[in-house]
PDB file of C-alpha atoms in Angstrom:
ATOM      1  CA  UNK A   1      -1.839   3.575   9.775  1.00 46.00           C
ATOM      2  CA  UNK A   2      -3.143   5.805  12.581  1.00 51.00           C
ATOM      3  CA  UNK A   3       0.385   6.419  13.818  1.00 66.00           C
ATOM      4  CA  UNK A   4       1.604   7.422  10.356  1.00 60.00           C
ATOM      5  CA  UNK A   5      -1.078  10.049   9.792  1.00 59.00           C
ATOM      6  CA  UNK A   6      -0.813  11.433  13.338  1.00 71.00           C
ATOM      7  CA  UNK A   7       2.955  11.787  13.042  1.00 73.00           C
ATOM      8  CA  UNK A   8       2.614  13.581   9.679  1.00 71.00           C
ATOM      9  CA  UNK A   9       0.232  16.183  11.100  1.00 72.00           C
ATOM     10  CA  UNK A  10       2.194  16.588  14.346  1.00 77.00           C
ATOM     11  CA  UNK A  11       5.438  17.063  12.405  1.00 77.00           C
ATOM     12  CA  UNK A  12       3.925  19.793  10.250  1.00 74.00           C
ATOM     13  CA  UNK A  13       2.417  21.536  13.274  1.00 75.00           C
ATOM     14  CA  UNK A  14       5.504  21.332  15.507  1.00 78.00           C
ATOM     15  CA  UNK A  15       7.716  22.406  12.601  1.00 77.00           C
ATOM     16  CA  UNK A  16       5.614  25.582  12.417  1.00 75.00           C
ATOM     17  CA  UNK A  17       4.948  25.099   8.719  1.00 78.00           C
ATOM     18  CA  UNK A  18       2.571  27.629   7.224  1.00 79.00           C
ATOM     19  CA  UNK A  19       1.289  25.327   4.495  1.00 82.00           C
ATOM     20  CA  UNK A  20       1.616  21.618   3.685  1.00 83.00           C
ATOM     21  CA  UNK A  21       1.437  20.241   0.147  1.00 84.00           C
ATOM     22  CA  UNK A  22       0.720  16.529   0.245  1.00 86.00           C
ATOM     23  CA  UNK A  23       0.607  14.125  -2.695  1.00 85.00           C
ATOM     24  CA  UNK A  24      -1.747  11.201  -2.238  1.00 86.00           C
ATOM     25  CA  UNK A  25      -3.836   8.575  -3.997  1.00 81.00           C
ATOM     26  CA  UNK A  26      -7.587   8.082  -3.976  1.00 80.00           C
ATOM     27  CA  UNK A  27      -8.964   5.319  -1.789  1.00 83.00           C
ATOM     28  CA  UNK A  28      -8.913   2.217  -3.981  1.00 78.00           C
ATOM     29  CA  UNK A  29     -10.817   0.429  -1.212  1.00 85.00           C
ATOM     30  CA  UNK A  30     -13.693   2.915  -1.551  1.00 84.00           C
ATOM     31  CA  UNK A  31     -13.510   2.999  -5.357  1.00 78.00           C
ATOM     32  CA  UNK A  32     -13.875  -0.798  -5.567  1.00 77.00           C
ATOM     33  CA  UNK A  33     -16.510  -1.117  -2.824  1.00 81.00           C
ATOM     34  CA  UNK A  34     -14.036  -2.995  -0.648  1.00 83.00           C
ATOM     35  CA  UNK A  35     -12.771  -5.211  -3.486  1.00 78.00           C
ATOM     36  CA  UNK A  36      -9.137  -4.090  -3.241  1.00 76.00           C
ATOM     37  CA  UNK A  37      -7.243  -2.850  -0.210  1.00 81.00           C
ATOM     38  CA  UNK A  38      -3.811  -1.503  -1.137  1.00 78.00           C
ATOM     39  CA  UNK A  39      -2.285  -0.521   2.189  1.00 82.00           C
ATOM     40  CA  UNK A  40       0.047   2.133   0.735  1.00 79.00           C
ATOM     41  CA  UNK A  41      -2.835   3.892  -1.067  1.00 80.00           C
ATOM     42  CA  UNK A  42      -5.135   3.688   1.952  1.00 86.00           C
ATOM     43  CA  UNK A  43      -2.443   4.955   4.324  1.00 85.00           C
ATOM     44  CA  UNK A  44      -1.729   7.988   2.140  1.00 85.00           C
ATOM     45  CA  UNK A  45      -5.470   8.612   1.751  1.00 87.00           C
ATOM     46  CA  UNK A  46      -5.921   8.553   5.543  1.00 87.00           C
ATOM     47  CA  UNK A  47      -3.043  11.035   5.997  1.00 87.00           C
ATOM     48  CA  UNK A  48      -4.778  13.417   3.566  1.00 87.00           C
ATOM     49  CA  UNK A  49      -8.033  13.119   5.555  1.00 88.00           C
ATOM     50  CA  UNK A  50      -6.172  13.842   8.806  1.00 85.00           C
ATOM     51  CA  UNK A  51      -4.353  16.829   7.291  1.00 85.00           C
ATOM     52  CA  UNK A  52      -7.603  18.252   5.917  1.00 86.00           C
ATOM     53  CA  UNK A  53      -9.262  17.889   9.328  1.00 86.00           C
ATOM     54  CA  UNK A  54      -6.348  19.575  11.123  1.00 83.00           C
ATOM     55  CA  UNK A  55      -5.894  23.329  11.571  1.00 82.00           C
ATOM     56  CA  UNK A  56      -2.789  23.096   9.344  1.00 81.00           C
ATOM     57  CA  UNK A  57      -3.392  24.846   5.975  1.00 83.00           C
ATOM     58  CA  UNK A  58      -2.827  22.235   3.289  1.00 85.00           C
ATOM     59  CA  UNK A  59      -3.195  21.528  -0.404  1.00 86.00           C
ATOM     60  CA  UNK A  60      -3.808  17.894  -1.311  1.00 88.00           C
ATOM     61  CA  UNK A  61      -2.616  16.750  -4.746  1.00 87.00           C
ATOM     62  CA  UNK A  62      -4.451  13.554  -5.689  1.00 84.00           C
ATOM     63  CA  UNK A  63      -3.445  11.454  -8.676  1.00 82.00           C
ATOM     64  CA  UNK A  64      -5.603   8.847 -10.340  1.00 75.00           C
ATOM     65  CA  UNK A  65      -4.606   5.567 -11.956  1.00 74.00           C
ATOM     66  CA  UNK A  66      -1.905   5.814 -14.615  1.00 72.00           C
ATOM     67  CA  UNK A  67      -2.569   5.168 -18.292  1.00 68.00           C
ATOM     68  CA  UNK A  68       0.407   2.795 -18.238  1.00 69.00           C
ATOM     69  CA  UNK A  69      -1.502   0.556 -15.797  1.00 65.00           C
ATOM     70  CA  UNK A  70      -3.200  -0.943 -18.872  1.00 61.00           C
ATOM     71  CA  UNK A  71       0.204  -2.449 -19.767  1.00 63.00           C
ATOM     72  CA  UNK A  72       0.005  -4.624 -16.652  1.00 60.00           C
ATOM     73  CA  UNK A  73      -1.491  -7.907 -17.783  1.00 54.00           C
ATOM     74  CA  UNK A  74      -3.225  -8.306 -14.428  1.00 67.00           C
ATOM     75  CA  UNK A  75      -5.497  -5.382 -15.255  1.00 68.00           C
ATOM     76  CA  UNK A  76      -5.854  -5.357 -19.026  1.00 71.00           C
ATOM     77  CA  UNK A  77      -5.174  -7.418 -22.105  1.00 73.00           C
ATOM     78  CA  UNK A  78      -5.139  -6.568 -25.787  1.00 72.00           C
ATOM     79  CA  UNK A  79      -5.381  -9.105 -28.598  1.00 76.00           C
ATOM     80  CA  UNK A  80      -4.853  -6.519 -31.337  1.00 75.00           C
ATOM     81  CA  UNK A  81      -8.565  -5.932 -31.787  1.00 75.00           C
ATOM     82  CA  UNK A  82     -10.173  -5.948 -28.347  1.00 73.00           C
ATOM     83  CA  UNK A  83      -9.029  -4.270 -25.142  1.00 70.00           C
ATOM     84  CA  UNK A  84     -10.278  -6.125 -22.079  1.00 73.00           C
ATOM     85  CA  UNK A  85     -10.099  -4.476 -18.661  1.00 70.00           C
ATOM     86  CA  UNK A  86     -10.085  -6.881 -15.730  1.00 70.00           C
ATOM     87  CA  UNK A  87     -10.694  -4.753 -12.635  1.00 68.00           C
ATOM     88  CA  UNK A  88     -13.024  -5.015  -9.664  1.00 65.00           C
ATOM     89  CA  UNK A  89     -14.393  -1.554 -10.545  1.00 70.00           C
ATOM     90  CA  UNK A  90     -17.681  -1.307 -12.430  1.00 77.00           C
ATOM     91  CA  UNK A  91     -17.372  -0.401 -16.159  1.00 79.00           C
ATOM     92  CA  UNK A  92     -19.214   2.833 -15.382  1.00 85.00           C
ATOM     93  CA  UNK A  93     -16.832   3.833 -12.552  1.00 80.00           C
ATOM     94  CA  UNK A  94     -15.392   7.244 -13.420  1.00 83.00           C
ATOM     95  CA  UNK A  95     -11.770   8.121 -12.690  1.00 78.00           C
ATOM     96  CA  UNK A  96      -9.323  10.808 -13.698  1.00 79.00           C
ATOM     97  CA  UNK A  97      -6.467   8.993 -15.422  1.00 78.00           C
ATOM     98  CA  UNK A  98      -2.868  10.222 -15.167  1.00 78.00           C
ATOM     99  CA  UNK A  99       0.079  10.331 -17.506  1.00 74.00           C
ATOM    100  CA  UNK A 100       3.113   9.142 -15.509  1.00 71.00           C
ATOM    101  CA  UNK A 101       5.308  11.226 -17.808  1.00 72.00           C
ATOM    102  CA  UNK A 102       4.146  14.307 -15.903  1.00 71.00           C
ATOM    103  CA  UNK A 103       5.903  14.239 -12.544  1.00 72.00           C
ATOM    104  CA  UNK A 104       3.753  15.329  -9.586  1.00 75.00           C
ATOM    105  CA  UNK A 105       6.669  17.534  -8.544  1.00 77.00           C
ATOM    106  CA  UNK A 106       5.730  19.934 -11.353  1.00 79.00           C
ATOM    107  CA  UNK A 107       2.292  20.371  -9.809  1.00 78.00           C
ATOM    108  CA  UNK A 108       3.725  20.778  -6.306  1.00 80.00           C
ATOM    109  CA  UNK A 109       6.119  23.447  -7.634  1.00 80.00           C
ATOM    110  CA  UNK A 110       3.154  25.307  -9.196  1.00 81.00           C
ATOM    111  CA  UNK A 111       1.402  25.331  -5.787  1.00 80.00           C
ATOM    112  CA  UNK A 112       4.590  26.585  -4.084  1.00 78.00           C
ATOM    113  CA  UNK A 113       4.966  29.322  -6.691  1.00 83.00           C
ATOM    114  CA  UNK A 114       1.379  30.556  -6.163  1.00 80.00           C
ATOM    115  CA  UNK A 115       1.738  30.605  -2.392  1.00 75.00           C
ATOM    116  CA  UNK A 116      -0.262  29.031   0.444  1.00 71.00           C
ATOM    117  CA  UNK A 117      -3.337  31.228   0.154  1.00 75.00           C
ATOM    118  CA  UNK A 118      -4.040  30.311  -3.486  1.00 72.00           C
ATOM    119  CA  UNK A 119      -5.172  26.694  -3.000  1.00 69.00           C
ATOM    120  CA  UNK A 120      -5.236  26.352   0.766  1.00 70.00           C
ATOM    121  CA  UNK A 121      -7.456  23.545   2.073  1.00 73.00           C
ATOM    122  CA  UNK A 122      -8.294  22.207  -1.376  1.00 74.00           C
ATOM    123  CA  UNK A 123      -8.039  18.770  -2.945  1.00 75.00           C
ATOM    124  CA  UNK A 124      -6.575  19.180  -6.423  1.00 78.00           C
ATOM    125  CA  UNK A 125      -6.975  16.295  -8.880  1.00 77.00           C
ATOM    126  CA  UNK A 126      -3.715  15.790 -10.755  1.00 80.00           C
ATOM    127  CA  UNK A 127      -5.222  13.923 -13.680  1.00 80.00           C
ATOM    128  CA  UNK A 128      -7.166  14.224 -16.868  1.00 78.00           C
ATOM    129  CA  UNK A 129     -10.945  14.552 -17.019  1.00 81.00           C
ATOM    130  CA  UNK A 130     -12.890  11.885 -15.177  1.00 83.00           C
ATOM    131  CA  UNK A 131     -13.949   9.132 -17.574  1.00 86.00           C
ATOM    132  CA  UNK A 132     -15.326   5.624 -17.097  1.00 85.00           C
ATOM    133  CA  UNK A 133     -13.591   2.365 -17.996  1.00 78.00           C
ATOM    134  CA  UNK A 134     -16.111   2.105 -20.847  1.00 81.00           C
ATOM    135  CA  UNK A 135     -15.032   5.534 -22.124  1.00 84.00           C
ATOM    136  CA  UNK A 136     -11.355   4.642 -21.758  1.00 78.00           C
ATOM    137  CA  UNK A 137     -11.847   1.383 -23.662  1.00 74.00           C
ATOM    138  CA  UNK A 138     -13.588   3.280 -26.470  1.00 78.00           C
ATOM    139  CA  UNK A 139     -10.437   5.392 -26.923  1.00 74.00           C
ATOM    140  CA  UNK A 140      -8.593   2.205 -27.880  1.00 68.00           C
ATOM    141  CA  UNK A 141     -11.362   0.845 -30.110  1.00 63.00           C
ATOM    142  CA  UNK A 142     -11.625   1.573 -33.847  1.00 61.00           C
TER     143      UNK A 142
END
Protein backbone atom coordinates (compact mmCIF):
# COMPACT_ATOMS: atom_id res chain seq x y z
CA UNK A 1 0.00 0.00 0.00
CA UNK A 2 2.82 2.43 0.83
CA UNK A 3 4.42 1.83 -2.56
CA UNK A 4 1.16 2.51 -4.40
CA UNK A 5 0.54 5.88 -2.76
CA UNK A 6 4.18 6.97 -3.07
CA UNK A 7 4.25 6.11 -6.76
CA UNK A 8 1.00 8.04 -7.37
CA UNK A 9 2.38 11.21 -5.80
CA UNK A 10 5.81 10.85 -7.42
CA UNK A 11 4.21 10.32 -10.84
CA UNK A 12 2.12 13.47 -10.51
CA UNK A 13 5.11 15.50 -9.31
CA UNK A 14 7.60 14.23 -11.91
CA UNK A 15 4.99 14.64 -14.65
CA UNK A 16 4.83 18.33 -13.70
CA UNK A 17 1.06 18.22 -13.32
CA UNK A 18 -0.46 21.43 -12.04
CA UNK A 19 -3.45 19.77 -10.40
CA UNK A 20 -4.48 16.18 -9.62
CA UNK A 21 -8.11 15.07 -9.40
CA UNK A 22 -8.33 11.78 -7.54
CA UNK A 23 -11.43 9.65 -6.99
CA UNK A 24 -11.40 7.63 -3.80
CA UNK A 25 -13.52 5.88 -1.19
CA UNK A 26 -13.87 6.62 2.50
CA UNK A 27 -12.02 4.37 4.91
CA UNK A 28 -14.40 1.50 5.60
CA UNK A 29 -11.95 0.32 8.26
CA UNK A 30 -12.38 3.61 10.15
CA UNK A 31 -16.13 3.77 9.54
CA UNK A 32 -16.64 0.30 11.06
CA UNK A 33 -14.18 0.74 13.94
CA UNK A 34 -11.92 -1.91 12.44
CA UNK A 35 -14.78 -4.31 11.64
CA UNK A 36 -14.13 -4.43 7.89
CA UNK A 37 -10.86 -3.97 6.04
CA UNK A 38 -11.37 -3.77 2.28
CA UNK A 39 -7.86 -3.45 0.89
CA UNK A 40 -8.91 -1.64 -2.30
CA UNK A 41 -10.84 1.02 -0.34
CA UNK A 42 -8.06 1.45 2.22
CA UNK A 43 -5.37 1.70 -0.46
CA UNK A 44 -7.27 4.42 -2.33
CA UNK A 45 -7.95 6.23 0.96
CA UNK A 46 -4.23 6.18 1.81
CA UNK A 47 -3.35 7.58 -1.63
CA UNK A 48 -5.75 10.49 -1.02
CA UNK A 49 -4.09 11.18 2.36
CA UNK A 50 -0.64 11.14 0.73
CA UNK A 51 -1.78 13.44 -2.09
CA UNK A 52 -3.34 15.88 0.37
CA UNK A 53 -0.13 15.95 2.42
CA UNK A 54 2.04 16.54 -0.66
CA UNK A 55 2.79 19.93 -2.23
CA UNK A 56 0.84 18.79 -5.33
CA UNK A 57 -2.44 20.76 -5.68
CA UNK A 58 -5.24 18.21 -5.68
CA UNK A 59 -8.99 17.80 -5.51
CA UNK A 60 -10.20 14.59 -3.88
CA UNK A 61 -13.58 13.25 -5.01
CA UNK A 62 -14.91 10.85 -2.37
CA UNK A 63 -17.93 8.65 -2.98
CA UNK A 64 -19.96 6.94 -0.30
CA UNK A 65 -21.70 3.57 -0.38
CA UNK A 66 -24.08 3.03 -3.29
CA UNK A 67 -27.84 2.77 -2.86
CA UNK A 68 -27.68 -0.43 -4.91
CA UNK A 69 -25.58 -2.03 -2.14
CA UNK A 70 -28.90 -2.79 -0.40
CA UNK A 71 -29.58 -5.27 -3.23
CA UNK A 72 -26.65 -7.38 -2.01
CA UNK A 73 -28.14 -9.96 0.31
CA UNK A 74 -25.00 -9.91 2.44
CA UNK A 75 -25.82 -6.38 3.56
CA UNK A 76 -29.60 -6.10 3.48
CA UNK A 77 -32.74 -8.16 3.16
CA UNK A 78 -36.33 -7.23 2.46
CA UNK A 79 -39.32 -9.45 3.19
CA UNK A 80 -41.82 -7.07 1.57
CA UNK A 81 -42.56 -5.31 4.84
CA UNK A 82 -39.29 -4.93 6.73
CA UNK A 83 -35.89 -3.83 5.47
CA UNK A 84 -33.09 -5.29 7.56
CA UNK A 85 -29.56 -3.92 7.25
CA UNK A 86 -26.81 -6.30 8.31
CA UNK A 87 -23.65 -4.21 8.55
CA UNK A 88 -20.93 -3.82 11.15
CA UNK A 89 -21.69 -0.07 11.25
CA UNK A 90 -23.84 1.29 14.06
CA UNK A 91 -27.45 2.19 13.08
CA UNK A 92 -26.63 5.81 13.88
CA UNK A 93 -23.53 5.89 11.63
CA UNK A 94 -24.02 8.68 9.10
CA UNK A 95 -22.91 8.32 5.48
CA UNK A 96 -23.50 10.11 2.22
CA UNK A 97 -25.08 7.54 -0.09
CA UNK A 98 -24.41 7.53 -3.84
CA UNK A 99 -26.46 6.78 -6.90
CA UNK A 100 -24.28 4.60 -9.17
CA UNK A 101 -26.22 5.95 -12.15
CA UNK A 102 -24.22 9.17 -11.82
CA UNK A 103 -20.73 8.42 -13.09
CA UNK A 104 -17.91 10.03 -11.09
CA UNK A 105 -16.45 11.14 -14.42
CA UNK A 106 -19.16 13.82 -14.60
CA UNK A 107 -17.91 15.28 -11.33
CA UNK A 108 -14.27 15.08 -12.43
CA UNK A 109 -15.19 16.88 -15.67
CA UNK A 110 -16.88 19.65 -13.64
CA UNK A 111 -13.65 20.11 -11.62
CA UNK A 112 -11.58 20.21 -14.84
CA UNK A 113 -13.95 22.77 -16.34
CA UNK A 114 -13.67 25.08 -13.30
CA UNK A 115 -9.88 24.87 -13.24
CA UNK A 116 -7.36 23.92 -10.55
CA UNK A 117 -7.77 27.00 -8.38
CA UNK A 118 -11.52 26.49 -7.82
CA UNK A 119 -11.39 23.41 -5.56
CA UNK A 120 -7.68 22.97 -4.98
CA UNK A 121 -6.78 20.98 -1.86
CA UNK A 122 -10.37 20.11 -1.02
CA UNK A 123 -12.15 16.84 -0.34
CA UNK A 124 -15.44 16.88 -2.23
CA UNK A 125 -18.12 14.37 -1.21
CA UNK A 126 -19.72 12.91 -4.32
CA UNK A 127 -22.89 11.74 -2.63
CA UNK A 128 -26.21 12.77 -1.24
CA UNK A 129 -26.68 14.30 2.20
CA UNK A 130 -25.22 12.33 5.08
CA UNK A 131 -27.89 10.16 6.69
CA UNK A 132 -27.78 7.26 9.15
CA UNK A 133 -28.74 3.65 8.44
CA UNK A 134 -31.82 4.32 10.59
CA UNK A 135 -32.75 7.27 8.35
CA UNK A 136 -32.12 5.23 5.21
CA UNK A 137 -34.28 2.37 6.50
CA UNK A 138 -37.10 4.83 7.23
CA UNK A 139 -37.11 5.83 3.55
CA UNK A 140 -38.12 2.26 2.71
CA UNK A 141 -40.68 1.94 5.51
CA UNK A 142 -44.36 2.85 5.12
